[in-house]
Amino acid sequence: MSTPLIGVSKSMLKIKELINHVANTCLNVLITGETGVGKEVVAQNLFAESSRSHKNFVTINCAALPETLLESELYGYEKGAFTGAHKKRYGKFLTADKGVLFLDEIGDMPLALQSKMLHVLQSGEFSPLGSDQEFKTDAWIIAATNQNLEKSIQNKTFREDLFYRLNIIKIEIPPLRERPEDIPALIEYYFRLYRSEYPNSQGSKPDAETIKRLCAYSWPGNVRELQNCMKKQMVLDSWEKIFEELPAERNSAPPAPLQVDPPGDTPALFSSDHNPERLSIISEFVDLSTSSEKLFEDISLKKIKKLASDKVEKEVITFVLDKVGWNRSKAAKILKVSYKTLLYKMSEFGVHPPVK
Amino acid sequence: MADPKRLLIVDDNEDILSTFYEFFNSLGYEVKTANDGFAALKVLREKPGFFDCLITDLVMPNISGVGLIAIVKKEYPNLKIIAMTGYGDQPGALASEAEADMVLFKPIDLFKIEEKVSALLGQK
């Protein structure tokens, strides 16, 4: 049974509507979003709403397997195709025929396999390793990644032609911190789910104040992190303990703009430097808590320049967009960049309109 | 024109949309616009058979132009489709594969597009 897509935010409602409109087209889908936002859940919902729901939903994680293994998992092999191939094995493409093949972490697929994948997507045909027979496949391809594939294309780690072939329909799932209104619904859902899974648990439901705190937290691990907290609560039954265990600097509601490491945590290298303002500026771009050796490796003026200008650019872009009611054409004119540049920068910096 | 032809124009660039709107409107076409593939699909499904021609950009969020063309060709085979792209060959090739009636590369002269639309719709 697939997990329902939980959420009441505008962005989640739009994703649900989009799924509803495209599930029966079986066009290639690319799902993007940070780790833990629920990319597989969206894929399962597409599958569940499609006419293929009575067939197989086959998942393969392109980052988890070494190249050769990934290839044989995808395409299968004939007996004797390589040392250790004692018997014939069907690949995921065949298992997913008439169903869905979910390619998770597609951004991590090695280039050689990307070109093979492209060929299969173009022709609908493939041959298992060690076989000269061509098989037809009618698998609906849904791919997912937490990477910015446009960037990977620039870095030559992802094929542009494969990107466009996968990106026929794109579903972008925003991180949980951008849609805090979904948090109460998620809490409610997972509380009930884990209650039924652990019927003897004493874990109490969060009260209004706790829910408020949970909504204010930034959830860097997204829904998966929230799930883990709910599971922990079933065992610990103490929201206080759970809050204590959340990464401290993100726990307090408004993050301090400049963070100064307490003197005790500052490495010896910097303990003699008593200029807190300087340290706080540097600490925004360099991790000062590492050893001095590692630190010197990390400090590069070029890198810091990029980080610093990115940070300022992001703020300026958000500021201007906000002023013009998120009209991107107007903002581009004000910022004196092309519309395309603005869109690129917005996606690079993860600038999204506020969810109402 | 006694019977104005109906166009749906799809692009995620508001400037292009408004330019196209003004231009085709001034030539007597009845024009509707949508700013991405999903919005366009909803408009088309709301009024099946209403439009004569779809002019769409290819690289857009949610449903891409290629996706829109593939869906529309299946659901409304009589609708004429012109694809426009500014992103090199890849999306254009995919649009042809999805059976767009015509693929044009940006920047495009508006009068040229009107000629193509007119020819596709069998006017003049």
Short mmCIF file of C-alpha atoms in Angstrom, two decimals:
data_model
loop_
_atom_site.label_atom_id
_atom_site.label_comp_id
_atom_site.label_asym_id
_atom_site.label_seq_id
_atom_site.Cartn_x
_atom_site.Cartn_y
_atom_site.Cartn_z
CA MET A 1 0.00 0.00 0.00
CA SER A 2 1.38 3.38 -0.85
CA THR A 3 1.76 6.20 1.62
CA PRO A 4 -0.67 9.03 1.00
CA LEU A 5 0.72 12.42 0.15
CA ILE A 6 0.19 14.44 3.32
CA GLY A 7 -0.01 18.20 3.16
CA VAL A 8 -2.31 21.19 3.00
CA SER A 9 0.18 23.76 1.72
CA LYS A 10 -0.39 25.36 -1.65
CA SER A 11 2.63 23.62 -3.10
CA MET A 12 1.53 20.17 -1.93
CA LEU A 13 -2.01 20.72 -3.18
CA LYS A 14 -0.60 21.68 -6.55
CA ILE A 15 1.54 18.53 -6.63
CA LYS A 16 -1.52 16.41 -5.83
CA GLU A 17 -3.44 18.10 -8.62
CA LEU A 18 -0.56 17.63 -11.04
CA ILE A 19 -0.32 13.93 -10.17
CA ASN A 20 -4.01 13.61 -10.81
CA HIS A 21 -3.67 15.21 -14.25
CA VAL A 22 -0.63 13.31 -15.48
CA ALA A 23 -0.80 9.87 -13.85
CA ASN A 24 -2.45 8.33 -16.88
CA THR A 25 -0.12 9.83 -19.48
CA CYS A 26 2.80 7.57 -18.48
CA LEU A 27 5.21 10.26 -19.69
CA ASN A 28 8.64 10.27 -18.09
CA VAL A 29 8.68 12.12 -14.79
CA LEU A 30 11.54 13.74 -12.92
CA ILE A 31 10.96 14.34 -9.22
CA THR A 32 13.34 16.70 -7.45
CA GLY A 33 13.72 17.79 -3.85
CA GLU A 34 16.00 17.58 -0.85
CA THR A 35 16.65 14.31 0.93
CA GLY A 36 13.66 13.20 2.98
CA VAL A 37 10.96 15.34 1.31
CA GLY A 38 9.09 12.30 -0.02
CA LYS A 39 10.15 11.83 -3.63
CA GLU A 40 9.35 8.12 -3.57
CA VAL A 41 5.95 8.84 -2.01
CA VAL A 42 5.14 11.09 -4.96
CA ALA A 43 6.30 8.35 -7.36
CA GLN A 44 4.10 5.80 -5.60
CA ASN A 45 1.14 8.14 -5.78
CA LEU A 46 1.66 8.61 -9.52
CA PHE A 47 1.72 4.83 -9.88
CA ALA A 48 -1.33 4.32 -7.64
CA GLU A 49 -3.40 6.79 -9.66
CA SER A 50 -2.34 5.40 -13.03
CA SER A 51 -3.84 2.58 -15.03
CA ARG A 52 -0.66 0.62 -14.24
CA SER A 53 -1.39 0.30 -10.53
CA HIS A 54 -2.10 -3.43 -10.76
CA LYS A 55 1.38 -4.04 -12.23
CA ASN A 56 4.81 -3.79 -10.60
CA PHE A 57 6.37 -0.74 -8.99
CA VAL A 58 10.08 -1.51 -9.21
CA THR A 59 12.62 0.66 -7.41
CA ILE A 60 16.33 0.89 -8.01
CA ASN A 61 18.72 3.20 -6.19
CA CYS A 62 21.34 4.37 -8.65
CA ALA A 63 23.62 5.64 -5.88
CA ALA A 64 23.64 2.51 -3.80
CA LEU A 65 25.20 0.06 -6.25
CA PRO A 66 28.58 -0.05 -8.01
CA GLU A 67 28.40 0.55 -11.75
CA THR A 68 28.62 -3.06 -12.94
CA LEU A 69 26.09 -4.27 -10.42
CA LEU A 70 23.71 -1.44 -11.27
CA GLU A 71 23.94 -2.40 -14.93
CA SER A 72 23.16 -6.06 -14.33
CA GLU A 73 20.35 -5.14 -11.93
CA LEU A 74 18.77 -2.91 -14.56
CA TYR A 75 19.14 -5.08 -17.62
CA GLY A 76 19.61 -8.60 -16.25
CA TYR A 77 22.10 -11.14 -17.59
CA GLU A 78 22.44 -14.48 -19.33
CA LYS A 79 23.98 -17.49 -17.68
CA GLY A 80 27.77 -17.24 -18.10
CA ALA A 81 27.71 -13.53 -19.01
CA PHE A 82 30.44 -12.92 -16.44
CA THR A 83 32.23 -14.79 -13.67
CA GLY A 84 29.65 -15.68 -11.09
CA ALA A 85 26.65 -15.49 -13.44
CA HIS A 86 25.63 -19.07 -12.71
CA LYS A 87 22.12 -18.66 -13.93
CA LYS A 88 20.08 -16.30 -16.03
CA ARG A 89 18.61 -13.32 -14.20
CA TYR A 90 15.91 -10.91 -15.25
CA GLY A 91 16.63 -7.23 -14.85
CA LYS A 92 14.45 -4.50 -13.38
CA PHE A 93 13.50 -3.23 -16.84
CA LEU A 94 11.78 -6.52 -17.52
CA THR A 95 10.20 -6.79 -14.07
CA ALA A 96 8.84 -3.28 -14.47
CA ASP A 97 7.36 -3.97 -17.91
CA LYS A 98 3.86 -2.41 -18.12
CA GLY A 99 4.48 -1.05 -14.63
CA VAL A 100 6.78 1.59 -13.16
CA LEU A 101 10.56 1.66 -12.94
CA PHE A 102 11.51 4.16 -10.24
CA LEU A 103 15.10 5.33 -10.70
CA ASP A 104 16.05 6.86 -7.38
CA GLU A 105 19.13 9.11 -7.14
CA ILE A 106 19.39 9.27 -10.93
CA GLY A 107 21.91 12.10 -10.55
CA ASP A 108 24.42 9.56 -9.24
CA MET A 109 24.17 7.24 -12.23
CA PRO A 110 27.59 6.77 -13.86
CA LEU A 111 27.93 8.40 -17.28
CA ALA A 112 28.43 5.11 -19.13
CA LEU A 113 25.12 3.83 -17.81
CA GLN A 114 23.45 7.14 -18.62
CA SER A 115 24.12 6.65 -22.31
CA LYS A 116 22.80 3.10 -22.16
CA MET A 117 19.73 4.37 -20.33
CA LEU A 118 19.22 7.05 -22.97
CA HIS A 119 19.29 4.39 -25.68
CA VAL A 120 16.63 2.34 -23.90
CA LEU A 121 14.43 5.38 -23.38
CA GLN A 122 14.74 6.32 -27.05
CA SER A 123 14.17 2.89 -28.53
CA GLY A 124 12.27 1.06 -25.80
CA GLU A 125 14.66 -1.83 -26.35
CA PHE A 126 17.50 -3.34 -24.38
CA SER A 127 19.51 -6.52 -24.22
CA PRO A 128 20.60 -8.26 -21.03
CA LEU A 129 24.34 -8.62 -20.42
CA GLY A 130 25.79 -11.49 -22.43
CA SER A 131 22.74 -11.71 -24.66
CA ASP A 132 22.35 -10.65 -28.26
CA GLN A 133 18.59 -10.73 -28.00
CA GLU A 134 16.77 -7.40 -27.86
CA PHE A 135 13.85 -7.11 -25.46
CA LYS A 136 11.07 -4.57 -25.73
CA THR A 137 10.21 -2.78 -22.54
CA ASP A 138 7.21 -0.68 -21.71
CA ALA A 139 8.25 0.52 -18.28
CA TRP A 140 7.04 3.92 -17.15
CA ILE A 141 10.15 5.77 -16.04
CA ILE A 142 9.92 7.92 -12.94
CA ALA A 143 13.28 9.29 -11.85
CA ALA A 144 14.20 11.21 -8.72
CA THR A 145 17.17 13.19 -7.50
CA ASN A 146 18.19 15.60 -4.78
CA GLN A 147 20.80 17.09 -7.09
CA ASN A 148 20.49 20.10 -9.32
CA LEU A 149 20.81 18.30 -12.65
CA GLU A 150 21.17 21.57 -14.58
CA LYS A 151 24.35 22.10 -12.58
CA SER A 152 25.44 18.50 -13.13
CA ILE A 153 25.04 19.08 -16.87
CA GLN A 154 27.35 22.09 -16.65
CA ASN A 155 29.84 20.00 -14.68
CA LYS A 156 29.57 17.27 -17.32
CA THR A 157 28.46 14.66 -14.81
CA PHE A 158 24.99 14.34 -16.28
CA ARG A 159 24.01 13.99 -19.92
CA GLU A 160 21.93 16.85 -21.23
CA ASP A 161 20.01 14.64 -23.66
CA LEU A 162 19.07 12.22 -20.89
CA PHE A 163 17.99 15.14 -18.71
CA TYR A 164 15.59 16.49 -21.32
CA ARG A 165 14.22 13.02 -21.97
CA LEU A 166 13.47 12.48 -18.27
CA ASN A 167 12.32 16.03 -17.59
CA ILE A 168 9.10 15.73 -19.60
CA ILE A 169 7.13 16.25 -16.42
CA LYS A 170 8.91 17.77 -13.47
CA ILE A 171 7.64 17.61 -9.93
CA GLU A 172 9.57 19.77 -7.51
CA ILE A 173 8.90 19.04 -3.86
CA PRO A 174 9.79 21.99 -1.63
CA PRO A 175 11.64 21.35 1.64
CA LEU A 176 9.51 21.09 4.77
CA ARG A 177 10.83 24.41 6.18
CA GLU A 178 9.15 26.20 3.27
CA ARG A 179 5.77 24.68 4.03
CA PRO A 180 5.47 24.56 7.83
CA GLU A 181 1.68 24.48 7.52
CA ASP A 182 2.06 20.82 6.49
CA ILE A 183 3.75 19.93 9.77
CA PRO A 184 0.62 19.52 11.99
CA ALA A 185 -0.98 17.23 9.40
CA LEU A 186 2.21 15.16 9.15
CA ILE A 187 2.43 14.92 12.94
CA GLU A 188 -1.15 13.75 13.14
CA TYR A 189 -0.63 11.16 10.39
CA TYR A 190 2.58 9.69 11.75
CA PHE A 191 1.36 9.77 15.33
CA ARG A 192 -1.60 7.58 14.35
CA LEU A 193 0.54 5.34 12.16
CA TYR A 194 3.17 4.68 14.83
CA ARG A 195 0.52 4.33 17.54
CA SER A 196 -0.94 1.46 15.56
CA GLU A 197 2.52 0.01 14.94
CA TYR A 198 3.54 0.25 18.60
CA PRO A 199 0.26 -0.29 20.43
CA ASN A 200 1.98 -0.57 23.83
CA SER A 201 3.74 2.74 23.50
CA GLN A 202 2.93 5.45 26.03
CA GLY A 203 4.12 8.22 23.72
CA SER A 204 1.81 11.19 24.12
CA LYS A 205 0.61 13.43 21.35
CA PRO A 206 2.28 16.85 21.17
CA ASP A 207 0.25 19.62 22.80
CA ALA A 208 -0.40 22.94 21.10
CA GLU A 209 2.80 24.51 22.44
CA THR A 210 4.92 21.56 21.27
CA ILE A 211 3.33 21.64 17.84
CA LYS A 212 4.24 25.31 17.63
CA ARG A 213 7.86 24.48 18.45
CA LEU A 214 7.88 21.65 15.94
CA CYS A 215 6.55 24.01 13.28
CA ALA A 216 9.25 26.56 14.05
CA TYR A 217 12.05 24.02 13.63
CA SER A 218 13.73 24.04 10.23
CA TRP A 219 13.77 20.24 9.59
CA PRO A 220 16.97 19.91 7.59
CA GLY A 221 16.16 16.20 7.20
CA ASN A 222 12.63 17.07 6.07
CA VAL A 223 9.72 14.63 6.51
CA ARG A 224 12.08 11.74 7.23
CA GLU A 225 13.51 13.62 10.20
CA LEU A 226 10.01 14.38 11.43
CA GLN A 227 9.12 10.69 11.10
CA ASN A 228 12.15 9.79 13.20
CA CYS A 229 11.12 12.24 15.88
CA MET A 230 7.62 10.77 15.99
CA LYS A 231 9.09 7.28 16.28
CA LYS A 232 11.41 8.41 19.07
CA GLN A 233 8.48 9.92 20.89
CA MET A 234 6.78 6.50 20.89
CA VAL A 235 9.76 5.16 22.82
CA LEU A 236 10.89 8.14 24.92
CA ASP A 237 7.57 9.85 25.58
CA SER A 238 9.36 13.11 26.23
CA TRP A 239 9.20 16.00 23.79
CA GLU A 240 11.77 17.80 25.91
CA LYS A 241 14.32 15.05 25.27
CA ILE A 242 13.50 15.08 21.58
CA PHE A 243 14.05 18.82 21.35
CA GLU A 244 17.33 18.41 23.21
CA GLU A 245 18.50 15.94 20.60
CA LEU A 246 17.65 18.14 17.63
CA PRO A 247 20.69 19.94 16.18
CA ALA A 248 21.00 22.85 18.58
CA GLU A 249 21.67 25.79 16.30
CA ARG A 250 18.55 25.19 14.31
CA ASN A 251 16.38 24.42 17.27
CA SER A 252 15.78 27.93 18.51
CA ALA A 253 13.14 29.62 16.40
CA PRO A 254 14.90 32.61 14.77
CA PRO A 255 18.48 31.66 13.95
CA ALA A 256 20.99 34.27 15.05
CA PRO A 257 22.35 36.00 11.96
CA LEU A 258 25.92 35.91 13.17
CA GLN A 259 27.01 33.00 15.25
CA VAL A 260 30.07 33.21 17.38
CA ASP A 261 31.48 29.93 18.55
CA PRO A 262 31.85 29.85 22.31
CA PRO A 263 35.51 30.24 23.23
CA GLY A 264 35.74 26.67 24.51
CA ASP A 265 34.88 25.25 21.09
CA THR A 266 37.19 27.48 19.13
CA PRO A 267 40.28 25.61 17.99
CA ALA A 268 43.59 26.59 19.49
CA LEU A 269 44.51 28.27 16.26
CA PHE A 270 41.85 30.88 16.82
CA SER A 271 41.74 31.06 20.60
CA SER A 272 44.33 33.82 20.50
CA ASP A 273 42.17 35.81 18.11
CA HIS A 274 39.89 37.91 20.25
CA ASN A 275 38.10 39.68 17.48
CA PRO A 276 34.65 38.07 17.73
CA GLU A 277 33.28 39.99 14.79
CA ARG A 278 36.00 38.74 12.49
CA LEU A 279 35.54 35.18 13.72
CA SER A 280 31.81 35.34 13.28
CA ILE A 281 32.15 36.58 9.71
CA ILE A 282 34.66 33.86 8.88
CA SER A 283 32.59 31.19 10.59
CA GLU A 284 29.74 31.87 8.18
CA PHE A 285 31.77 30.45 5.35
CA VAL A 286 34.35 28.19 6.96
CA ASP A 287 33.85 25.53 9.58
CA LEU A 288 36.02 26.79 12.41
CA SER A 289 35.45 23.77 14.58
CA THR A 290 37.73 21.53 12.51
CA SER A 291 41.42 21.02 13.04
CA SER A 292 43.72 23.75 11.83
CA GLU A 293 45.12 21.48 9.15
CA LYS A 294 41.69 20.79 7.70
CA LEU A 295 40.79 24.42 8.18
CA PHE A 296 43.67 25.67 6.08
CA GLU A 297 42.66 23.21 3.42
CA ASP A 298 39.12 24.62 3.43
CA ILE A 299 40.08 28.27 3.29
CA SER A 300 40.31 29.39 -0.28
CA LEU A 301 39.66 32.99 -1.17
CA LYS A 302 37.97 32.01 -4.42
CA LYS A 303 35.60 29.61 -2.68
CA ILE A 304 34.79 32.08 0.08
CA LYS A 305 34.22 34.85 -2.44
CA LYS A 306 31.70 32.66 -4.24
CA LEU A 307 29.97 31.66 -0.97
CA ALA A 308 29.82 35.25 0.23
CA SER A 309 28.54 36.69 -3.04
CA ASP A 310 25.99 33.88 -3.35
CA LYS A 311 24.74 34.65 0.11
CA VAL A 312 24.31 38.35 -0.59
CA GLU A 313 22.84 37.75 -4.06
CA LYS A 314 20.28 35.37 -2.62
CA GLU A 315 19.15 37.95 -0.08
CA VAL A 316 18.99 40.73 -2.67
CA ILE A 317 17.03 38.58 -5.11
CA THR A 318 14.56 37.54 -2.42
CA PHE A 319 14.25 41.16 -1.26
CA VAL A 320 13.50 42.49 -4.76
CA LEU A 321 11.12 39.65 -5.64
CA ASP A 322 9.28 40.28 -2.42
CA LYS A 323 8.95 43.98 -3.24
CA VAL A 324 7.47 43.31 -6.70
CA GLY A 325 5.05 40.63 -5.53
CA TRP A 326 7.26 37.83 -6.96
CA ASN A 327 6.85 39.10 -10.50
CA ARG A 328 10.05 37.64 -11.96
CA SER A 329 10.07 39.77 -15.10
CA LYS A 330 9.91 42.96 -13.05
CA ALA A 331 12.55 41.69 -10.63
CA ALA A 332 14.91 40.81 -13.49
CA LYS A 333 14.55 44.32 -14.90
CA ILE A 334 15.26 45.92 -11.52
CA LEU A 335 18.26 43.67 -10.94
CA LYS A 336 19.45 44.36 -14.49
CA VAL A 337 19.91 40.71 -15.36
CA SER A 338 18.13 38.67 -18.00
CA TYR A 339 14.99 36.80 -17.07
CA LYS A 340 16.81 33.51 -17.66
CA THR A 341 19.68 34.51 -15.37
CA LEU A 342 17.22 35.37 -12.63
CA LEU A 343 15.43 32.02 -12.98
CA TYR A 344 18.77 30.22 -12.93
CA LYS A 345 19.88 32.07 -9.84
CA MET A 346 16.56 31.47 -8.11
CA SER A 347 16.91 27.76 -8.68
CA GLU A 348 20.60 27.76 -7.76
CA PHE A 349 19.94 29.52 -4.47
CA GLY A 350 16.65 27.78 -3.81
CA VAL A 351 14.64 31.01 -3.79
CA HIS A 352 10.93 30.19 -3.80
CA PRO A 353 7.87 32.39 -3.38
CA PRO A 354 6.48 32.27 0.15
CA VAL A 355 3.74 29.71 0.58
CA LYS A 356 0.54 31.36 1.65
CA MET B 1 -12.25 37.80 -39.92
CA ALA B 2 -15.74 36.42 -39.65
CA ASP B 3 -14.66 33.42 -37.65
CA PRO B 4 -11.61 34.30 -35.58
CA LYS B 5 -9.12 31.47 -35.10
CA ARG B 6 -8.43 30.60 -31.51
CA LEU B 7 -4.89 30.36 -30.23
CA LEU B 8 -3.52 29.14 -26.92
CA ILE B 9 -0.06 30.50 -26.23
CA VAL B 10 2.09 28.95 -23.51
CA ASP B 11 5.33 30.36 -22.15
CA ASP B 12 6.75 30.86 -18.66
CA ASN B 13 8.12 34.26 -19.66
CA GLU B 14 5.48 36.87 -19.01
CA ASP B 15 7.04 39.36 -21.44
CA ILE B 16 6.88 36.90 -24.31
CA LEU B 17 3.31 35.99 -23.40
CA SER B 18 2.11 39.57 -23.41
CA THR B 19 3.96 40.38 -26.65
CA PHE B 20 2.41 37.39 -28.40
CA TYR B 21 -0.97 38.19 -26.96
CA GLU B 22 -0.93 41.78 -28.23
CA PHE B 23 0.42 40.81 -31.61
CA PHE B 24 -2.01 38.01 -32.45
CA ASN B 25 -4.90 39.87 -30.89
CA SER B 26 -4.24 42.86 -33.14
CA LEU B 27 -4.37 40.55 -36.16
CA GLY B 28 -7.85 39.38 -35.25
CA TYR B 29 -7.07 36.09 -33.52
CA GLU B 30 -8.84 35.13 -30.33
CA VAL B 31 -5.95 34.54 -27.93
CA LYS B 32 -5.68 32.86 -24.55
CA THR B 33 -2.44 32.43 -22.62
CA ALA B 34 -1.04 30.07 -19.99
CA ASN B 35 2.26 30.36 -18.14
CA ASP B 36 3.21 26.70 -17.92
CA GLY B 37 2.27 23.30 -19.33
CA PHE B 38 0.02 22.39 -16.44
CA ALA B 39 -2.00 25.60 -16.69
CA ALA B 40 -2.30 25.04 -20.45
CA LEU B 41 -3.48 21.46 -20.03
CA LYS B 42 -6.18 22.59 -17.63
CA VAL B 43 -7.38 25.26 -20.08
CA LEU B 44 -7.45 22.74 -22.94
CA ARG B 45 -9.31 20.11 -20.92
CA GLU B 46 -11.85 22.68 -19.75
CA LYS B 47 -12.72 23.59 -23.34
CA PRO B 48 -12.09 20.55 -25.54
CA GLY B 49 -12.19 21.45 -29.22
CA PHE B 50 -12.22 25.18 -28.53
CA PHE B 51 -8.74 26.03 -29.77
CA ASP B 52 -7.41 25.77 -33.32
CA CYS B 53 -3.72 26.12 -32.60
CA LEU B 54 -1.35 25.75 -29.66
CA ILE B 55 1.92 27.67 -29.61
CA THR B 56 4.11 26.47 -26.79
CA ASP B 57 7.54 27.03 -25.32
CA LEU B 58 9.35 23.79 -24.48
CA VAL B 59 11.37 24.25 -21.31
CA MET B 60 8.92 25.07 -18.53
CA PRO B 61 8.28 23.96 -14.95
CA ASN B 62 5.90 21.09 -14.10
CA ILE B 63 4.58 19.88 -17.47
CA SER B 64 7.19 20.73 -20.10
CA GLY B 65 6.22 21.75 -23.61
CA VAL B 66 7.25 18.31 -24.82
CA GLY B 67 4.97 16.71 -22.23
CA LEU B 68 2.12 19.04 -23.16
CA ILE B 69 2.50 18.22 -26.86
CA ALA B 70 2.54 14.46 -26.20
CA ILE B 71 -0.62 14.65 -24.07
CA VAL B 72 -2.44 17.04 -26.39
CA LYS B 73 -1.66 15.13 -29.59
CA LYS B 74 -3.28 12.08 -28.00
CA GLU B 75 -6.32 13.86 -26.58
CA TYR B 76 -6.95 16.44 -29.33
CA PRO B 77 -5.38 15.13 -32.54
CA ASN B 78 -6.90 17.95 -34.60
CA LEU B 79 -5.24 20.75 -32.67
CA LYS B 80 -2.28 22.22 -34.59
CA ILE B 81 0.86 22.62 -32.53
CA ILE B 82 3.83 24.93 -32.94
CA ALA B 83 6.75 24.41 -30.56
CA MET B 84 9.25 27.16 -29.81
CA THR B 85 12.55 26.60 -28.11
CA GLY B 86 15.53 28.63 -27.05
CA TYR B 87 17.47 25.77 -25.51
CA GLY B 88 19.38 24.21 -28.38
CA ASP B 89 18.53 21.03 -30.22
CA GLN B 90 17.50 18.61 -27.48
CA PRO B 91 14.02 19.86 -26.59
CA GLY B 92 13.30 20.65 -30.24
CA ALA B 93 14.09 17.09 -31.28
CA LEU B 94 11.86 15.73 -28.51
CA ALA B 95 9.05 18.04 -29.62
CA SER B 96 9.27 16.66 -33.16
CA GLU B 97 9.23 13.17 -31.72
CA ALA B 98 6.08 14.12 -29.81
CA GLU B 99 4.65 15.12 -33.21
CA ALA B 100 4.52 18.87 -32.97
CA ASP B 101 3.42 20.16 -36.39
CA MET B 102 6.27 22.63 -36.41
CA VAL B 103 9.32 23.39 -34.29
CA LEU B 104 10.75 26.92 -34.34
CA PHE B 105 13.94 28.15 -32.73
CA LYS B 106 14.05 31.39 -30.75
CA PRO B 107 14.46 34.24 -31.40
CA ILE B 108 11.51 34.12 -33.75
CA ASP B 109 10.09 36.89 -35.90
CA LEU B 110 6.45 37.34 -34.94
CA PHE B 111 5.36 37.89 -38.54
CA LYS B 112 7.04 34.60 -39.50
CA ILE B 113 5.10 32.77 -36.80
CA GLU B 114 1.87 34.32 -37.97
CA GLU B 115 2.63 33.10 -41.50
CA LYS B 116 3.18 29.58 -40.17
CA VAL B 117 0.03 29.68 -38.04
CA SER B 118 -1.94 30.91 -40.99
CA ALA B 119 -0.55 28.18 -43.23
CA LEU B 120 -1.16 25.46 -40.66
CA LEU B 121 -4.74 26.56 -40.21
CA GLY B 122 -5.26 26.58 -43.96
CA GLN B 123 -6.06 30.27 -44.24
CA LYS B 124 -5.25 32.54 -47.20
#
